[in-house]
Amino acid sequence: MVLASLVVLLCAALSGPGHAAGWDIGARLQSAGGWDSNPNEATAEHDGGGFFRAQGELGFARPFATPFARRAELSIRGFDERYMELPVEHRAQLELRLRLDQSIGRRGGAGRLELSTRHRSYPDTTQRNFSRDRIRWDGRFRLGPRGTLRPSLVYDQLDLNGSEADDRKSFEVGMAYDWRLRPEWIVFGGLDLGGIAYSRPSIQRIPTDGQPVEYGSDQSDAVRRVRVGVRRLGKTVAQVEYGYLSQSSNSLGASFGSHQLQWIISRSLVGQIRGQFFGSIEARRYRDDELDDIEILLPGEELEARDDNNLVALQVARSVGDRLELHVRQTWFRNETIRIGTYYRKAVWSAGLTWQFGRLSGF
């Protein structure tokens, strides 16, 4: 569905009258290698392993003078990652994305429609393959002398390998507000409301007499998130955001509250060297007391499709000429395993080289 929509929307933008001539083309190639202390993401003792990763991105952007879009951008991105001693962990991914920027009203309002489709493949196993389609719209409207209102809509579906239907669908509505305190300081806050529907049955009750687990209708979750933060622009770019996520579910083991802290600090150092310190930390508390008496396992594909919920990273990069950049990164992870409430730890070190031509907005 998303792939077809990408084609239809791009053709609609191209067919509009008065479009500007010529496309802006950008490309990025990156190769990196490193060491993963726990590639199997095990909770007990583990052995590390080396890996190599190659990725590329190609983007096409064009301005327009149509009511439908004033700028369109089509991007293709892919990577291939290989673990030297663990072929089962090899993975490849291809992602296609279309962005349409719009002008709304006469007071500088703007919108961005983004459609993307992502496909992940594991060459040595078909048990963790997945595809993810996403439709997202973000708006920007001036409200007050120094404020900006930012509404958003997101639809997301995750299709796990071998399933007859989409295994997870979600929809979220968001509203955020930015307020510029000073030219370089911005404070912001937001509220997101959404729901998640699964194609798997919900877990209703854990019997105490040794009988099988009781299942009910398909799992359905309600999500509420509130967030506040501050952003600094200038020579030192920094952003810190705190959020609280509350999820309620009709399935045992899926209702929880979560405190979330995210940050990024980027600054130019000596010469052409730039340093970054970024991360995301989450403290989650499940609300079901029965979790002490049962082990609930999540599908491995679903975990693979989620973002990391606990990481801290340091990166140093240096430009070499006009188009090359060298970077070194050290990252520490603490994330949930396939077993609810159980976590693994690992550290990943990597070094790489990036070549870039033209301008890409990035993923």
mmCIF file of C-alpha atoms in Angstrom:
data_model
loop_
_atom_site.group_PDB
_atom_site.id
_atom_site.type_symbol
_atom_site.label_atom_id
_atom_site.label_comp_id
_atom_site.label_asym_id
_atom_site.label_seq_id
_atom_site.Cartn_x
_atom_site.Cartn_y
_atom_site.Cartn_z
ATOM 1 C CA MET A 1 0.000 0.000 0.000
ATOM 2 C CA VAL A 2 2.719 2.481 0.951
ATOM 3 C CA LEU A 3 4.825 1.618 -2.095
ATOM 4 C CA ALA A 4 1.860 2.279 -4.412
ATOM 5 C CA SER A 5 1.138 5.544 -2.621
ATOM 6 C CA LEU A 6 4.750 6.612 -3.125
ATOM 7 C CA VAL A 7 4.383 6.239 -6.877
ATOM 8 C CA VAL A 8 0.968 7.954 -7.042
ATOM 9 C CA LEU A 9 2.044 10.969 -4.993
ATOM 10 C CA LEU A 10 5.282 11.414 -6.909
ATOM 11 C CA CYS A 11 3.421 11.317 -10.239
ATOM 12 C CA ALA A 12 0.881 13.833 -8.923
ATOM 13 C CA ALA A 13 3.639 16.247 -7.944
ATOM 14 C CA LEU A 14 5.449 15.820 -11.257
ATOM 15 C CA SER A 15 2.303 16.440 -13.284
ATOM 16 C CA GLY A 16 1.552 19.787 -11.648
ATOM 17 C CA PRO A 17 1.981 22.979 -13.688
ATOM 18 C CA GLY A 18 4.834 25.397 -13.247
ATOM 19 C CA HIS A 19 7.379 23.039 -11.692
ATOM 20 C CA ALA A 20 11.020 24.120 -11.646
ATOM 21 C CA ALA A 21 13.477 22.449 -13.938
ATOM 22 C CA GLY A 22 16.172 20.048 -12.743
ATOM 23 C CA TRP A 23 16.695 17.677 -9.857
ATOM 24 C CA ASP A 24 19.180 18.071 -7.009
ATOM 25 C CA ILE A 25 21.027 14.786 -6.518
ATOM 26 C CA GLY A 26 22.792 13.667 -3.362
ATOM 27 C CA ALA A 27 24.638 10.465 -2.492
ATOM 28 C CA ARG A 28 26.316 9.018 0.576
ATOM 29 C CA LEU A 29 28.478 5.900 0.910
ATOM 30 C CA GLN A 30 29.755 4.594 4.230
ATOM 31 C CA SER A 31 31.846 1.648 5.319
ATOM 32 C CA ALA A 32 32.492 0.768 8.948
ATOM 33 C CA GLY A 33 33.914 -2.070 10.959
ATOM 34 C CA GLY A 34 34.145 -2.799 14.643
ATOM 35 C CA TRP A 35 33.676 -5.096 17.620
ATOM 36 C CA ASP A 36 30.449 -6.160 19.327
ATOM 37 C CA SER A 37 30.909 -7.525 22.853
ATOM 38 C CA ASN A 38 27.593 -9.424 22.789
ATOM 39 C CA PRO A 39 26.302 -10.021 19.231
ATOM 40 C CA ASN A 40 23.852 -12.710 20.431
ATOM 41 C CA GLU A 41 22.390 -10.254 22.968
ATOM 42 C CA ALA A 42 22.588 -12.894 25.692
ATOM 43 C CA THR A 43 21.919 -12.239 29.381
ATOM 44 C CA ALA A 44 24.622 -14.639 30.645
ATOM 45 C CA GLU A 45 28.309 -14.860 29.738
ATOM 46 C CA HIS A 46 28.940 -14.233 26.071
ATOM 47 C CA ASP A 47 31.667 -13.984 23.448
ATOM 48 C CA GLY A 48 32.307 -10.925 21.327
ATOM 49 C CA GLY A 49 32.655 -10.761 17.574
ATOM 50 C CA GLY A 50 33.806 -8.458 14.800
ATOM 51 C CA PHE A 51 31.505 -7.041 12.138
ATOM 52 C CA PHE A 52 31.636 -5.063 8.900
ATOM 53 C CA ARG A 53 28.911 -2.785 7.576
ATOM 54 C CA ALA A 54 28.468 -1.127 4.185
ATOM 55 C CA GLN A 55 25.614 1.258 3.465
ATOM 56 C CA GLY A 56 24.586 3.695 0.792
ATOM 57 C CA GLU A 57 21.968 6.367 0.229
ATOM 58 C CA LEU A 58 20.814 8.110 -2.935
ATOM 59 C CA GLY A 59 18.431 11.064 -2.936
ATOM 60 C CA PHE A 60 16.630 13.148 -5.548
ATOM 61 C CA ALA A 61 15.029 16.493 -4.635
ATOM 62 C CA ARG A 62 13.171 19.001 -6.772
ATOM 63 C CA PRO A 63 11.319 22.262 -6.059
ATOM 64 C CA PHE A 64 7.806 22.756 -7.400
ATOM 65 C CA ALA A 65 5.277 25.541 -7.716
ATOM 66 C CA THR A 66 2.093 23.505 -7.310
ATOM 67 C CA PRO A 67 -0.706 23.555 -4.705
ATOM 68 C CA PHE A 68 0.076 19.927 -3.892
ATOM 69 C CA ALA A 69 3.786 20.300 -3.103
ATOM 70 C CA ARG A 70 6.490 22.940 -3.215
ATOM 71 C CA ARG A 71 9.311 20.400 -2.877
ATOM 72 C CA ALA A 72 9.572 16.649 -3.398
ATOM 73 C CA GLU A 73 12.366 14.348 -2.280
ATOM 74 C CA LEU A 74 12.798 10.661 -3.097
ATOM 75 C CA SER A 75 15.432 8.689 -1.167
ATOM 76 C CA ILE A 76 16.722 5.127 -1.409
ATOM 77 C CA ARG A 77 18.837 3.707 1.388
ATOM 78 C CA GLY A 78 20.273 0.272 2.062
ATOM 79 C CA PHE A 79 22.888 -1.538 4.105
ATOM 80 C CA ASP A 80 24.513 -4.933 4.460
ATOM 81 C CA GLU A 81 26.000 -5.995 7.794
ATOM 82 C CA ARG A 82 28.171 -9.079 8.293
ATOM 83 C CA TYR A 83 29.409 -10.704 11.494
ATOM 84 C CA MET A 84 32.678 -12.529 10.932
ATOM 85 C CA GLU A 85 32.018 -15.505 13.231
ATOM 86 C CA LEU A 86 28.198 -15.447 13.388
ATOM 87 C CA PRO A 87 26.637 -15.864 9.935
ATOM 88 C CA VAL A 88 23.178 -16.159 11.531
ATOM 89 C CA GLU A 89 23.423 -12.480 12.503
ATOM 90 C CA HIS A 90 24.067 -11.249 8.944
ATOM 91 C CA ARG A 91 21.399 -8.754 7.895
ATOM 92 C CA ALA A 92 20.469 -6.564 4.943
ATOM 93 C CA GLN A 93 17.964 -3.741 4.663
ATOM 94 C CA LEU A 94 16.425 -1.618 1.914
ATOM 95 C CA GLU A 95 14.364 1.518 2.572
ATOM 96 C CA LEU A 96 12.469 3.776 0.175
ATOM 97 C CA ARG A 97 11.100 7.155 1.261
ATOM 98 C CA LEU A 98 9.172 10.000 -0.337
ATOM 99 C CA ARG A 99 8.804 13.453 1.240
ATOM 100 C CA LEU A 100 6.484 16.183 0.006
ATOM 101 C CA ASP A 101 6.827 19.659 1.545
ATOM 102 C CA GLN A 102 3.739 21.891 1.430
ATOM 103 C CA SER A 103 2.879 25.525 2.087
ATOM 104 C CA ILE A 104 -0.275 26.075 4.159
ATOM 105 C CA GLY A 105 -2.030 29.423 4.439
ATOM 106 C CA ARG A 106 -0.546 32.893 4.141
ATOM 107 C CA ARG A 107 1.232 33.130 7.491
ATOM 108 C CA GLY A 108 4.114 30.798 6.826
ATOM 109 C CA GLY A 109 2.402 27.525 7.734
ATOM 110 C CA ALA A 110 3.973 24.385 6.325
ATOM 111 C CA GLY A 111 3.402 20.642 6.188
ATOM 112 C CA ARG A 112 5.498 17.614 5.348
ATOM 113 C CA LEU A 113 4.036 14.315 4.157
ATOM 114 C CA GLU A 114 6.404 11.365 4.430
ATOM 115 C CA LEU A 115 5.825 7.828 3.163
ATOM 116 C CA SER A 116 8.376 5.102 3.692
ATOM 117 C CA THR A 117 8.707 1.356 3.320
ATOM 118 C CA ARG A 118 11.503 -0.679 4.932
ATOM 119 C CA HIS A 119 12.426 -4.325 4.394
ATOM 120 C CA ARG A 120 14.879 -6.261 6.594
ATOM 121 C CA SER A 121 16.300 -9.631 5.557
ATOM 122 C CA TYR A 122 18.475 -12.153 7.375
ATOM 123 C CA PRO A 123 20.230 -14.222 4.673
ATOM 124 C CA ASP A 124 20.788 -17.262 6.940
ATOM 125 C CA THR A 125 17.337 -17.400 8.514
ATOM 126 C CA THR A 126 13.814 -16.386 7.533
ATOM 127 C CA GLN A 127 12.472 -16.301 11.091
ATOM 128 C CA ARG A 128 13.300 -12.628 11.732
ATOM 129 C CA ASN A 129 12.590 -11.010 8.368
ATOM 130 C CA PHE A 130 10.151 -8.107 8.529
ATOM 131 C CA SER A 131 8.810 -5.177 6.550
ATOM 132 C CA ARG A 132 7.578 -1.883 7.947
ATOM 133 C CA ASP A 133 5.448 0.742 6.193
ATOM 134 C CA ARG A 134 4.880 4.209 7.588
ATOM 135 C CA ILE A 135 2.828 7.270 6.671
ATOM 136 C CA ARG A 136 3.604 10.442 8.613
ATOM 137 C CA TRP A 137 2.446 14.049 8.379
ATOM 138 C CA ASP A 138 4.021 16.912 10.326
ATOM 139 C CA GLY A 139 2.738 20.476 10.395
ATOM 140 C CA ARG A 140 4.274 23.761 11.474
ATOM 141 C CA PHE A 141 2.227 26.894 12.265
ATOM 142 C CA ARG A 142 3.237 30.135 13.940
ATOM 143 C CA LEU A 143 1.277 30.704 17.150
ATOM 144 C CA GLY A 144 2.140 33.714 19.260
ATOM 145 C CA PRO A 145 5.061 36.118 18.791
ATOM 146 C CA ARG A 146 7.726 33.484 19.516
ATOM 147 C CA GLY A 147 5.883 30.177 19.317
ATOM 148 C CA THR A 148 5.359 27.370 16.814
ATOM 149 C CA LEU A 149 2.580 24.765 16.918
ATOM 150 C CA ARG A 150 3.549 21.341 15.554
ATOM 151 C CA PRO A 151 0.726 18.810 14.971
ATOM 152 C CA SER A 152 1.515 15.317 13.661
ATOM 153 C CA LEU A 153 -0.183 12.135 12.454
ATOM 154 C CA VAL A 154 1.545 8.752 12.141
ATOM 155 C CA TYR A 155 0.304 5.423 10.781
ATOM 156 C CA ASP A 156 2.644 2.445 11.037
ATOM 157 C CA GLN A 157 2.302 -1.240 10.179
ATOM 158 C CA LEU A 158 4.765 -4.056 10.838
ATOM 159 C CA ASP A 159 4.566 -7.285 8.859
ATOM 160 C CA LEU A 160 6.512 -10.193 10.322
ATOM 161 C CA ASN A 161 7.795 -13.018 8.172
ATOM 162 C CA GLY A 162 5.357 -15.859 7.554
ATOM 163 C CA SER A 163 2.257 -14.127 8.907
ATOM 164 C CA GLU A 164 -0.950 -14.131 6.878
ATOM 165 C CA ALA A 165 -1.880 -10.613 7.980
ATOM 166 C CA ASP A 166 -0.079 -7.531 9.250
ATOM 167 C CA ASP A 167 1.157 -8.403 12.725
ATOM 168 C CA ARG A 168 1.012 -4.908 14.160
ATOM 169 C CA LYS A 169 -0.726 -1.665 13.183
ATOM 170 C CA SER A 170 -0.527 1.600 15.082
ATOM 171 C CA PHE A 171 -1.880 5.114 14.776
ATOM 172 C CA GLU A 172 -0.757 8.168 16.733
ATOM 173 C CA VAL A 173 -1.857 11.801 16.951
ATOM 174 C CA GLY A 174 0.565 14.344 18.391
ATOM 175 C CA MET A 175 0.582 18.017 19.304
ATOM 176 C CA ALA A 176 3.725 19.910 20.282
ATOM 177 C CA TYR A 177 4.618 23.542 20.927
ATOM 178 C CA ASP A 178 7.996 25.285 20.611
ATOM 179 C CA TRP A 179 8.706 28.578 22.355
ATOM 180 C CA ARG A 180 11.867 30.562 21.560
ATOM 181 C CA LEU A 181 13.168 32.074 24.802
ATOM 182 C CA ARG A 182 16.200 33.633 23.116
ATOM 183 C CA PRO A 183 17.677 33.398 19.607
ATOM 184 C CA GLU A 184 19.665 30.302 20.598
ATOM 185 C CA TRP A 185 17.359 28.763 23.231
ATOM 186 C CA ILE A 186 14.060 26.924 22.548
ATOM 187 C CA VAL A 187 11.837 25.096 25.030
ATOM 188 C CA PHE A 188 9.213 22.633 23.832
ATOM 189 C CA GLY A 189 6.581 20.205 25.015
ATOM 190 C CA GLY A 190 4.112 17.808 23.504
ATOM 191 C CA LEU A 191 1.388 15.205 23.959
ATOM 192 C CA ASP A 192 0.948 12.039 21.863
ATOM 193 C CA LEU A 193 -2.085 9.729 21.911
ATOM 194 C CA GLY A 194 -2.340 6.488 19.983
ATOM 195 C CA GLY A 195 -3.290 2.856 19.747
ATOM 196 C CA ILE A 196 -1.660 -0.413 18.676
ATOM 197 C CA ALA A 197 -3.520 -3.450 17.290
ATOM 198 C CA TYR A 198 -1.874 -6.889 17.028
ATOM 199 C CA SER A 199 -2.848 -9.984 15.098
ATOM 200 C CA ARG A 200 -1.908 -12.267 18.006
ATOM 201 C CA PRO A 201 -4.308 -13.228 20.824
ATOM 202 C CA SER A 202 -4.104 -11.474 24.168
ATOM 203 C CA ILE A 203 -3.034 -13.268 27.350
ATOM 204 C CA GLN A 204 -5.940 -13.065 29.819
ATOM 205 C CA ARG A 205 -5.116 -15.170 32.850
ATOM 206 C CA ILE A 206 -2.417 -17.359 34.336
ATOM 207 C CA PRO A 207 -4.034 -20.459 35.926
ATOM 208 C CA THR A 208 -2.601 -21.702 39.206
ATOM 209 C CA ASP A 209 -3.647 -25.343 38.776
ATOM 210 C CA GLY A 210 -1.245 -26.178 35.954
ATOM 211 C CA GLN A 211 -3.755 -25.660 33.162
ATOM 212 C CA PRO A 212 -2.794 -23.900 29.894
ATOM 213 C CA VAL A 213 -2.675 -20.122 29.709
ATOM 214 C CA GLU A 214 -6.039 -18.550 28.873
ATOM 215 C CA TYR A 215 -6.112 -16.450 25.697
ATOM 216 C CA GLY A 216 -8.661 -13.865 24.582
ATOM 217 C CA SER A 217 -9.308 -11.532 21.660
ATOM 218 C CA ASP A 218 -6.440 -9.994 19.723
ATOM 219 C CA GLN A 219 -4.152 -7.764 21.731
ATOM 220 C CA SER A 220 -4.930 -4.050 21.714
ATOM 221 C CA ASP A 221 -2.885 -1.329 23.459
ATOM 222 C CA ALA A 222 -3.602 2.337 24.217
ATOM 223 C CA VAL A 223 -0.587 4.668 24.350
ATOM 224 C CA ARG A 224 -0.216 8.095 25.983
ATOM 225 C CA ARG A 225 3.007 10.094 26.018
ATOM 226 C CA VAL A 226 3.860 13.518 27.436
ATOM 227 C CA ARG A 227 7.250 15.152 26.776
ATOM 228 C CA VAL A 228 9.129 18.353 27.558
ATOM 229 C CA GLY A 229 12.578 19.525 26.572
ATOM 230 C CA VAL A 230 15.025 22.282 25.753
ATOM 231 C CA ARG A 231 17.140 22.885 22.633
ATOM 232 C CA ARG A 232 20.211 25.080 22.175
ATOM 233 C CA LEU A 233 21.500 26.271 18.807
ATOM 234 C CA GLY A 234 24.848 27.813 17.922
ATOM 235 C CA LYS A 235 28.436 26.592 18.097
ATOM 236 C CA THR A 236 27.330 23.976 20.590
ATOM 237 C CA VAL A 237 24.125 22.230 19.492
ATOM 238 C CA ALA A 238 22.319 20.447 22.313
ATOM 239 C CA GLN A 239 18.897 18.993 23.048
ATOM 240 C CA VAL A 240 17.543 17.279 26.150
ATOM 241 C CA GLU A 241 14.048 15.745 26.280
ATOM 242 C CA TYR A 242 12.167 13.992 29.080
ATOM 243 C CA GLY A 243 9.044 11.978 28.418
ATOM 244 C CA TYR A 244 6.646 9.723 30.271
ATOM 245 C CA LEU A 245 4.961 6.916 28.345
ATOM 246 C CA SER A 246 1.905 5.143 29.736
ATOM 247 C CA GLN A 247 0.571 2.051 27.970
ATOM 248 C CA SER A 248 -2.532 0.072 28.934
ATOM 249 C CA SER A 249 -3.407 -3.235 27.302
ATOM 250 C CA ASN A 250 -5.941 -6.042 27.316
ATOM 251 C CA SER A 251 -3.035 -8.501 27.384
ATOM 252 C CA LEU A 252 -1.011 -9.526 30.402
ATOM 253 C CA GLY A 253 2.519 -8.122 30.350
ATOM 254 C CA ALA A 254 1.861 -5.169 28.033
ATOM 255 C CA SER A 255 0.694 -2.522 30.531
ATOM 256 C CA PHE A 256 3.496 -0.350 31.873
ATOM 257 C CA GLY A 257 4.738 3.131 32.689
ATOM 258 C CA SER A 258 8.055 4.343 31.342
ATOM 259 C CA HIS A 259 10.271 7.330 32.154
ATOM 260 C CA GLN A 260 12.373 8.270 29.114
ATOM 261 C CA LEU A 261 15.350 10.641 28.817
ATOM 262 C CA GLN A 262 16.989 11.485 25.483
ATOM 263 C CA TRP A 263 19.839 13.877 24.745
ATOM 264 C CA ILE A 264 22.371 14.922 22.125
ATOM 265 C CA ILE A 265 25.288 17.354 22.448
ATOM 266 C CA SER A 266 27.367 18.236 19.380
ATOM 267 C CA ARG A 267 30.295 20.661 19.299
ATOM 268 C CA SER A 268 33.230 21.539 17.071
ATOM 269 C CA LEU A 269 36.550 20.746 18.722
ATOM 270 C CA VAL A 270 40.067 21.538 17.530
ATOM 271 C CA GLY A 271 40.667 21.718 13.790
ATOM 272 C CA GLN A 272 37.927 20.060 11.768
ATOM 273 C CA ILE A 273 37.067 17.553 14.503
ATOM 274 C CA ARG A 274 33.510 17.423 15.823
ATOM 275 C CA GLY A 275 32.402 15.504 18.895
ATOM 276 C CA GLN A 276 28.968 14.132 19.760
ATOM 277 C CA PHE A 277 27.562 12.729 22.972
ATOM 278 C CA PHE A 278 24.071 11.263 22.689
ATOM 279 C CA GLY A 279 21.856 8.647 24.223
ATOM 280 C CA SER A 280 18.479 7.412 25.393
ATOM 281 C CA ILE A 281 17.672 5.977 28.818
ATOM 282 C CA GLU A 282 14.397 4.345 29.797
ATOM 283 C CA ALA A 283 13.131 3.120 33.182
ATOM 284 C CA ARG A 284 10.120 0.854 32.632
ATOM 285 C CA ARG A 285 7.808 -0.622 35.264
ATOM 286 C CA TYR A 286 5.254 -3.292 34.334
ATOM 287 C CA ARG A 287 1.917 -3.135 36.113
ATOM 288 C CA ASP A 288 0.869 -6.814 36.152
ATOM 289 C CA ASP A 289 1.734 -8.668 39.367
ATOM 290 C CA GLU A 290 1.364 -12.067 37.639
ATOM 291 C CA LEU A 291 4.648 -11.514 35.779
ATOM 292 C CA ASP A 292 6.468 -12.952 38.782
ATOM 293 C CA ASP A 293 4.812 -16.336 38.080
ATOM 294 C CA ILE A 294 5.177 -16.646 34.310
ATOM 295 C CA GLU A 295 7.643 -15.945 31.519
ATOM 296 C CA ILE A 296 6.161 -14.032 28.556
ATOM 297 C CA LEU A 297 8.141 -14.071 25.336
ATOM 298 C CA LEU A 298 7.840 -11.454 22.622
ATOM 299 C CA PRO A 299 8.341 -12.322 18.947
ATOM 300 C CA GLY A 300 11.985 -11.802 18.015
ATOM 301 C CA GLU A 301 10.986 -9.957 14.872
ATOM 302 C CA GLU A 302 9.037 -7.373 16.852
ATOM 303 C CA LEU A 303 12.001 -6.668 19.094
ATOM 304 C CA GLU A 304 14.278 -6.385 16.061
ATOM 305 C CA ALA A 305 11.949 -3.787 14.540
ATOM 306 C CA ARG A 306 11.903 -1.583 17.643
ATOM 307 C CA ASP A 307 14.365 1.146 18.501
ATOM 308 C CA ASP A 308 16.937 0.685 21.251
ATOM 309 C CA ASN A 309 15.540 1.884 24.563
ATOM 310 C CA ASN A 310 18.816 2.277 26.478
ATOM 311 C CA LEU A 311 22.012 3.474 24.844
ATOM 312 C CA VAL A 312 24.838 5.913 25.511
ATOM 313 C CA ALA A 313 27.249 6.862 22.711
ATOM 314 C CA LEU A 314 30.369 8.953 22.130
ATOM 315 C CA GLN A 315 31.478 9.831 18.597
ATOM 316 C CA VAL A 316 34.351 11.819 17.140
ATOM 317 C CA ALA A 317 34.390 12.731 13.439
ATOM 318 C CA ARG A 318 36.858 14.624 11.268
ATOM 319 C CA SER A 319 36.414 15.968 7.757
ATOM 320 C CA VAL A 320 39.050 15.011 5.203
ATOM 321 C CA GLY A 321 38.764 17.290 2.206
ATOM 322 C CA ASP A 322 35.373 18.349 0.901
ATOM 323 C CA ARG A 323 33.590 14.996 0.722
ATOM 324 C CA LEU A 324 35.238 12.537 3.127
ATOM 325 C CA GLU A 325 34.734 12.100 6.867
ATOM 326 C CA LEU A 326 36.350 9.718 9.325
ATOM 327 C CA HIS A 327 34.486 8.752 12.486
ATOM 328 C CA VAL A 328 35.046 6.629 15.595
ATOM 329 C CA ARG A 329 32.174 5.645 17.892
ATOM 330 C CA GLN A 330 31.782 3.833 21.209
ATOM 331 C CA THR A 331 28.246 2.787 22.238
ATOM 332 C CA TRP A 332 26.912 1.049 25.338
ATOM 333 C CA PHE A 333 23.527 -0.742 25.280
ATOM 334 C CA ARG A 334 21.115 -2.127 27.882
ATOM 335 C CA ASN A 335 17.951 -3.349 26.206
ATOM 336 C CA GLU A 336 15.088 -5.727 26.831
ATOM 337 C CA THR A 337 15.468 -9.264 25.520
ATOM 338 C CA ILE A 338 12.769 -11.415 23.961
ATOM 339 C CA ARG A 339 11.711 -12.213 27.549
ATOM 340 C CA ILE A 340 9.671 -9.435 29.169
ATOM 341 C CA GLY A 341 11.468 -7.805 32.082
ATOM 342 C CA THR A 342 14.887 -9.326 31.258
ATOM 343 C CA TYR A 343 17.717 -7.194 29.891
ATOM 344 C CA TYR A 344 21.045 -7.711 28.158
ATOM 345 C CA ARG A 345 24.120 -5.487 28.044
ATOM 346 C CA LYS A 346 26.710 -4.956 25.367
ATOM 347 C CA ALA A 347 29.278 -2.475 24.094
ATOM 348 C CA VAL A 348 29.979 -1.771 20.423
ATOM 349 C CA TRP A 349 33.077 -0.044 19.064
ATOM 350 C CA SER A 350 33.273 1.017 15.421
ATOM 351 C CA ALA A 351 35.319 3.132 13.022
ATOM 352 C CA GLY A 352 34.342 4.133 9.518
ATOM 353 C CA LEU A 353 34.713 6.331 6.480
ATOM 354 C CA THR A 354 31.903 8.327 4.828
ATOM 355 C CA TRP A 355 31.876 9.860 1.347
ATOM 356 C CA GLN A 356 29.138 12.328 0.474
ATOM 357 C CA PHE A 357 28.150 14.157 -2.668
ATOM 358 C CA GLY A 358 25.464 16.840 -2.753
ATOM 359 C CA ARG A 359 22.976 17.375 0.060
ATOM 360 C CA LEU A 360 20.783 14.771 1.757
ATOM 361 C CA SER A 361 18.228 15.522 4.432
ATOM 362 C CA GLY A 362 18.871 12.152 6.067
ATOM 363 C CA PHE A 363 16.583 9.509 7.573
#
